[in-house]
Amino acid sequence: MTGNLKKTSLILMTLLLTLIFAIGCSCSTESNQNPSTENPVSEESGTENEGNEDADASVDPSAEDEEPAETPSDNEPIVFEDPVFLELLKKELGKEEIYTSDLEKYTNIKIAADEFIFLAAAGETEISIIHFNEDAFEYEDVRYEGFGTLRSLADLKHFKNLDKLYITLQPEIDYDTLPENVLKTVRIFNLYQSQVEDIGFLEKFENLISLNLNTNKISDLSPLKDKTAIMYLSLNWNNVEDLSPVASLTGLKRLSAYGNKIQDLAPLSQLPSLEQIEFYQNLIKDISPLKNITTLIKIELINNQIEDVSPLEEFESFEELRLSGNPITNIELLDHIENLEYDPVY
């Protein structure tokens, strides 16, 4: 009996040891299949997703339906700096709120006193106005008089494709407010009837080809020096005496300077492409600098002090040669020129 008990105890102990060993192996296997949080799979997955935005999009289908956020310039009205500019622009566009997209197509802006802003896109017909004296203009047979009160041109920054800028009857503008995009893109600049004396701001324009400064108070042209791209320059009704800076405008084809105080035409002799000059009512007596400007095809020198026209006698023809109002003593030297216009002074 005792022997059987021992055998039974030995068998039970063997079974118990076997069970303990089996349990130990099972726990070790589970531990290998489930690492601790010190080396988490979730961090590795998170790192992959953070570094791959496409993976995030594929995991979250709703992301495909989201539209990109619009920029403020697309979904918010422009805030303008000059209230006069804003009111004129609202009148032109017929809108109370103006957005960037409303202005994108316009390449031409014309500001006329505090009455109008006219806009035109490339290829569109531009609005024309007629200028009168120093303080009036006419549009559609209506005369408007008086100066505007615009002070800043900073709002032009919203016209990204501006090529032509016209300003009429605006004596209070601070031209230091011109934005960089305007100084780079504008090629045609007209500034009428605005009592401007200092044109130093024109030095900053990079691509001018046409410049009209009619009816101001300009005497110093030095800011125009070396603007070789300018082909057309109009200085009518100013206080110009010295044309020396014009000598550097080697691309100039047409120069108009009615009603100034010009006497010396010598700077013109250095212009290789000059075709047309208009000097109505100046103080010109000596026209010898014109002798060697063989590119000239139109000359207008009405109401000056010219007596001797021999410098022009070797020219064979002109499309226009207007010399009326001068005390010329040898006009017969030009009898061969068909288009001569001359009424003597009595």
Coordinates of C-alpha atoms in Angstrom, one line a residue:
M1 CA 0.0 0.0 0.0
T2 CA 2.8 2.3 0.9
G3 CA 4.5 1.5 -2.4
N4 CA 1.5 2.4 -4.4
L5 CA 1.1 5.7 -2.6
K6 CA 4.7 6.6 -3.4
K7 CA 4.1 5.8 -7.1
T8 CA 1.0 7.8 -7.1
S9 CA 2.7 10.8 -5.5
L10 CA 5.6 10.6 -8.0
I11 CA 3.2 10.6 -10.9
L12 CA 1.3 13.6 -9.6
M13 CA 4.6 15.5 -9.1
T14 CA 5.6 14.7 -12.6
L15 CA 2.3 15.9 -14.0
L16 CA 2.6 19.1 -11.9
L17 CA 6.1 19.9 -13.1
T18 CA 5.0 19.2 -16.7
L19 CA 2.1 21.6 -16.3
I20 CA 4.2 24.3 -14.7
F21 CA 6.8 24.0 -17.6
A22 CA 4.0 24.3 -20.2
I23 CA 2.5 27.3 -18.5
G24 CA 5.9 29.0 -18.5
C25 CA 6.5 28.4 -22.2
S26 CA 3.0 29.8 -23.0
C27 CA 3.6 33.1 -21.1
S28 CA 7.0 33.6 -22.8
T29 CA 5.4 33.2 -26.3
E30 CA 2.6 35.7 -25.5
S31 CA 5.2 38.2 -24.3
N32 CA 7.2 38.0 -27.6
Q33 CA 4.0 38.6 -29.6
N34 CA 3.0 41.7 -27.6
P35 CA 5.9 44.1 -27.1
S36 CA 5.9 46.5 -24.3
T37 CA 5.0 50.3 -24.8
E38 CA 8.7 51.1 -24.6
N39 CA 8.9 50.1 -28.3
P40 CA 5.3 50.8 -29.6
V41 CA 4.1 49.9 -33.1
S42 CA 1.7 52.9 -32.8
E43 CA 4.6 55.4 -32.8
E44 CA 6.1 53.8 -35.8
S45 CA 2.8 54.0 -37.6
G46 CA 2.3 57.5 -36.5
T47 CA 5.7 58.5 -37.8
E48 CA 5.0 57.0 -41.2
N49 CA 1.7 58.9 -41.5
E50 CA 3.1 62.2 -40.4
G51 CA 5.8 61.9 -43.1
N52 CA 3.4 60.8 -45.8
E53 CA 0.4 63.1 -46.4
D54 CA -0.9 60.8 -49.1
A55 CA -1.2 58.0 -46.5
D56 CA -3.3 60.3 -44.3
A57 CA -5.6 61.1 -47.2
S58 CA -6.1 57.4 -48.1
V59 CA -6.9 56.6 -44.5
D60 CA -9.5 59.5 -44.2
P61 CA -11.8 59.5 -47.2
S62 CA -13.4 62.7 -46.1
A63 CA -10.1 64.5 -46.8
E64 CA -10.7 64.0 -50.6
D65 CA -13.9 66.0 -50.4
E66 CA -12.4 69.0 -48.8
E67 CA -11.6 72.0 -51.1
P68 CA -8.4 74.0 -50.6
A69 CA -8.9 77.1 -48.5
E70 CA -9.4 80.3 -50.6
T71 CA -6.9 83.2 -50.1
P72 CA -8.3 86.4 -48.5
S73 CA -7.9 88.2 -51.9
D74 CA -10.4 85.8 -53.4
N75 CA -13.1 85.7 -50.8
E76 CA -12.8 89.1 -49.1
P77 CA -13.4 92.6 -50.5
I78 CA -10.4 94.8 -51.0
V79 CA -9.7 97.4 -48.4
F80 CA -8.7 100.6 -50.2
E81 CA -6.5 103.3 -48.6
D82 CA -7.8 106.4 -50.4
P83 CA -11.5 107.1 -49.9
V84 CA -11.7 109.2 -53.1
F85 CA -10.2 106.5 -55.2
L86 CA -12.6 103.9 -53.7
E87 CA -15.7 106.0 -54.4
L88 CA -14.7 106.7 -58.0
L89 CA -13.9 103.0 -58.6
K90 CA -17.3 101.9 -57.1
K91 CA -19.0 104.3 -59.5
E92 CA -17.1 102.9 -62.5
L93 CA -17.7 99.3 -61.6
G94 CA -21.2 99.7 -60.2
K95 CA -20.3 97.7 -57.1
E96 CA -20.3 98.4 -53.4
E97 CA -17.6 95.8 -52.7
I98 CA -14.7 95.2 -55.0
Y99 CA -12.6 92.0 -55.2
T100 CA -9.2 91.3 -56.7
S101 CA -10.9 89.3 -59.5
D102 CA -12.9 92.5 -60.4
L103 CA -9.6 94.3 -61.4
E104 CA -7.5 91.5 -63.0
K105 CA -8.3 92.3 -66.6
Y106 CA -7.8 96.0 -66.6
T107 CA -4.6 97.4 -68.1
N108 CA -5.6 101.0 -68.4
I109 CA -6.8 103.4 -65.7
K110 CA -7.8 107.1 -66.3
I111 CA -8.4 109.3 -63.3
A112 CA -10.2 112.6 -64.0
A113 CA -10.4 115.0 -61.1
D114 CA -12.9 113.7 -58.5
E115 CA -15.4 113.0 -61.3
F116 CA -14.4 109.7 -62.9
I117 CA -12.2 106.7 -63.0
F118 CA -12.3 105.0 -66.4
L119 CA -11.1 101.5 -66.8
A120 CA -10.2 99.5 -70.0
A121 CA -8.8 96.1 -70.7
A122 CA -6.3 95.3 -73.4
G123 CA -7.9 95.7 -76.8
E124 CA -10.9 97.7 -75.4
T125 CA -11.7 101.2 -76.7
E126 CA -10.5 103.8 -74.2
I127 CA -12.6 106.7 -73.0
S128 CA -11.5 110.1 -74.4
I129 CA -11.7 113.4 -72.6
I130 CA -10.9 116.9 -73.8
H131 CA -8.7 119.1 -71.7
F132 CA -9.4 122.8 -71.3
N133 CA -6.9 125.4 -70.0
E134 CA -5.6 124.6 -66.5
D135 CA -8.6 123.4 -64.6
A136 CA -11.3 121.8 -66.8
F137 CA -12.1 118.9 -69.0
E138 CA -15.0 117.8 -71.1
Y139 CA -16.6 114.3 -71.4
E140 CA -19.6 113.5 -73.5
D141 CA -20.2 117.3 -74.1
V142 CA -20.3 118.1 -70.4
R143 CA -17.7 120.4 -69.0
Y144 CA -16.2 119.6 -65.6
E145 CA -14.1 122.2 -63.7
G146 CA -12.0 122.2 -60.7
F147 CA -9.2 120.1 -59.1
G148 CA -9.5 116.7 -57.4
T149 CA -8.5 115.7 -53.9
L150 CA -6.9 112.3 -54.4
R151 CA -3.8 112.0 -52.2
S152 CA -2.5 108.5 -52.6
L153 CA -1.9 106.1 -55.5
A154 CA -1.2 103.2 -53.2
D155 CA -4.4 101.5 -54.3
L156 CA -3.0 101.0 -57.8
K157 CA -1.2 97.9 -56.3
H158 CA -4.4 96.0 -56.9
F159 CA -4.0 96.4 -60.7
K160 CA -1.4 93.8 -61.4
N161 CA -1.4 94.2 -65.1
L162 CA -1.4 98.0 -65.4
D163 CA 0.2 99.3 -68.7
K164 CA -1.3 102.8 -69.0
L165 CA -1.9 105.4 -66.3
Y166 CA -3.7 108.7 -66.9
I167 CA -4.1 111.4 -64.2
T168 CA -6.0 114.7 -64.8
L169 CA -6.5 117.6 -62.3
Q170 CA -5.0 116.0 -59.2
P171 CA -2.6 118.5 -57.6
E172 CA -2.5 116.8 -54.1
I173 CA -1.2 113.4 -55.0
D174 CA 1.9 112.2 -53.2
Y175 CA 3.8 110.3 -55.9
D176 CA 6.0 108.5 -53.4
T177 CA 2.9 106.3 -52.8
L178 CA 3.2 104.8 -56.3
P179 CA 3.5 101.0 -55.7
E180 CA 6.3 98.9 -57.1
N181 CA 4.2 97.0 -59.6
V182 CA 3.1 100.2 -61.3
L183 CA 6.7 101.4 -61.5
K184 CA 7.6 98.2 -63.3
T185 CA 4.7 97.6 -65.6
V186 CA 3.4 101.0 -66.7
R187 CA 4.8 102.0 -70.1
I188 CA 2.5 104.9 -70.9
F189 CA 2.0 107.7 -68.3
N190 CA 0.0 110.8 -68.9
L191 CA -0.2 113.5 -66.2
Y192 CA -2.3 116.5 -67.1
Q193 CA -3.3 119.8 -65.4
S194 CA -2.0 118.9 -62.0
Q195 CA 0.3 121.8 -61.1
V196 CA 3.2 119.4 -60.8
E197 CA 6.6 121.0 -60.5
D198 CA 8.9 118.2 -59.3
I199 CA 9.0 115.1 -61.6
G200 CA 11.7 113.3 -59.6
F201 CA 9.4 110.3 -59.0
L202 CA 9.7 109.5 -62.7
E203 CA 13.2 108.2 -62.2
K204 CA 11.6 105.1 -60.6
F205 CA 9.6 104.1 -63.6
E206 CA 11.5 101.3 -65.4
N207 CA 9.8 100.9 -68.7
L208 CA 8.3 104.1 -69.9
I209 CA 7.9 104.5 -73.7
S210 CA 5.4 107.4 -73.8
L211 CA 5.2 110.3 -71.4
N212 CA 2.8 113.2 -71.4
L213 CA 3.2 116.0 -68.9
N214 CA 1.0 118.7 -70.4
T215 CA -0.2 121.7 -68.5
N216 CA 1.9 121.6 -65.3
K217 CA 4.6 123.8 -63.8
I218 CA 7.7 121.7 -64.8
S219 CA 11.0 123.4 -65.5
D220 CA 13.6 120.7 -64.6
L221 CA 13.8 117.7 -66.9
S222 CA 16.8 116.1 -65.3
P223 CA 14.8 113.1 -63.9
L224 CA 14.2 112.0 -67.5
K225 CA 17.9 111.7 -68.2
D226 CA 18.9 108.3 -69.7
K227 CA 15.3 107.1 -70.1
T228 CA 16.4 105.7 -73.5
A229 CA 13.2 103.7 -74.0
I230 CA 11.0 106.8 -74.3
M231 CA 9.8 107.3 -77.8
Y232 CA 7.1 110.0 -77.3
L233 CA 7.5 113.0 -74.9
S234 CA 5.0 115.8 -74.6
L235 CA 5.8 118.9 -72.4
N236 CA 3.2 121.3 -73.6
W237 CA 2.4 124.3 -71.4
N238 CA 5.1 124.1 -68.8
N239 CA 8.1 126.3 -67.8
V240 CA 10.8 124.4 -69.6
E241 CA 13.9 126.3 -70.8
D242 CA 16.6 123.7 -70.9
L243 CA 16.4 120.7 -73.1
S244 CA 19.8 119.3 -72.1
P245 CA 18.4 116.1 -70.4
V246 CA 16.5 115.3 -73.6
A247 CA 19.8 114.7 -75.3
S248 CA 20.1 111.3 -73.6
L249 CA 16.7 110.1 -74.8
T250 CA 18.2 108.2 -77.7
G251 CA 15.0 106.4 -78.5
L252 CA 13.0 109.6 -78.9
K253 CA 10.9 109.9 -82.0
R254 CA 8.5 112.7 -81.2
L255 CA 8.9 115.7 -79.0
S256 CA 6.2 118.2 -78.3
A257 CA 6.7 121.3 -76.2
Y258 CA 4.1 124.0 -76.9
G259 CA 4.1 127.1 -74.8
N260 CA 7.4 126.9 -73.0
K261 CA 10.5 129.1 -72.9
I262 CA 12.8 127.1 -75.1
Q263 CA 15.5 128.9 -77.2
D264 CA 18.3 126.3 -77.7
L265 CA 17.6 123.3 -79.9
A266 CA 21.2 122.0 -79.8
P267 CA 20.3 119.0 -77.5
L268 CA 18.1 117.6 -80.3
S269 CA 21.1 117.1 -82.6
Q270 CA 22.2 114.1 -80.6
L271 CA 18.9 112.2 -81.1
P272 CA 19.4 109.5 -83.9
S273 CA 15.7 108.6 -84.3
L274 CA 13.9 112.0 -84.0
E275 CA 11.1 112.2 -86.6
Q276 CA 8.8 114.9 -85.3
I277 CA 9.2 118.1 -83.3
E278 CA 6.5 120.6 -82.2
F279 CA 7.5 123.9 -80.6
Y280 CA 4.6 126.2 -81.0
Q281 CA 5.0 129.5 -79.1
N282 CA 8.5 129.3 -77.7
L283 CA 11.5 131.7 -78.0
I284 CA 13.4 129.9 -80.8
K285 CA 15.5 131.9 -83.2
D286 CA 18.3 129.7 -84.3
I287 CA 17.3 126.4 -86.1
S288 CA 20.8 125.4 -87.2
P289 CA 20.8 122.3 -84.9
L290 CA 18.1 120.8 -87.1
K291 CA 20.3 120.8 -90.2
N292 CA 21.8 117.4 -89.7
I293 CA 18.8 115.6 -88.2
T294 CA 18.0 113.9 -91.4
T295 CA 15.4 111.7 -89.7
L296 CA 13.0 114.7 -89.3
I297 CA 9.7 114.4 -91.3
K298 CA 7.5 116.8 -89.3
I299 CA 8.4 120.2 -88.0
E300 CA 6.1 122.6 -86.2
L301 CA 7.7 125.9 -85.2
I302 CA 4.8 128.3 -85.3
N303 CA 5.0 131.6 -83.4
N304 CA 8.7 131.8 -82.6
Q305 CA 11.5 134.3 -83.6
I306 CA 13.0 132.5 -86.6
E307 CA 14.5 134.8 -89.3
D308 CA 16.8 132.5 -91.2
V309 CA 15.6 129.1 -92.6
S310 CA 18.7 128.2 -94.5
P311 CA 19.5 125.2 -92.2
L312 CA 16.4 123.5 -93.8
E313 CA 17.1 124.2 -97.4
E314 CA 18.8 120.9 -98.1
F315 CA 15.9 118.9 -97.0
E316 CA 13.9 117.6 -100.0
S317 CA 10.6 117.2 -98.4
F318 CA 8.6 117.0 -95.1
E319 CA 5.2 115.5 -94.3
E320 CA 4.7 118.8 -92.4
L321 CA 6.7 122.0 -92.2
R322 CA 4.8 124.7 -90.3
L323 CA 6.6 128.0 -89.9
S324 CA 3.8 130.6 -89.7
G325 CA 4.1 133.4 -87.2
N326 CA 7.9 133.9 -87.6
P327 CA 9.7 137.0 -89.1
I328 CA 11.5 134.9 -91.7
T329 CA 13.6 136.8 -94.2
N330 CA 14.5 134.1 -96.7
I331 CA 11.5 131.9 -97.0
E332 CA 12.1 131.4 -100.7
L333 CA 14.8 128.9 -99.9
L334 CA 12.1 126.5 -99.0
D335 CA 9.9 126.9 -102.1
H336 CA 10.7 123.3 -103.2
I337 CA 9.0 121.9 -100.1
E338 CA 5.4 121.1 -101.1
N339 CA 4.0 120.9 -97.6
L340 CA 5.4 124.2 -96.3
E341 CA 2.9 126.2 -94.3
Y342 CA 3.9 129.8 -93.8
D343 CA 2.0 133.0 -93.1
P344 CA 4.4 135.9 -92.5
V345 CA 4.3 138.2 -89.5
Y346 CA 3.2 141.7 -90.4

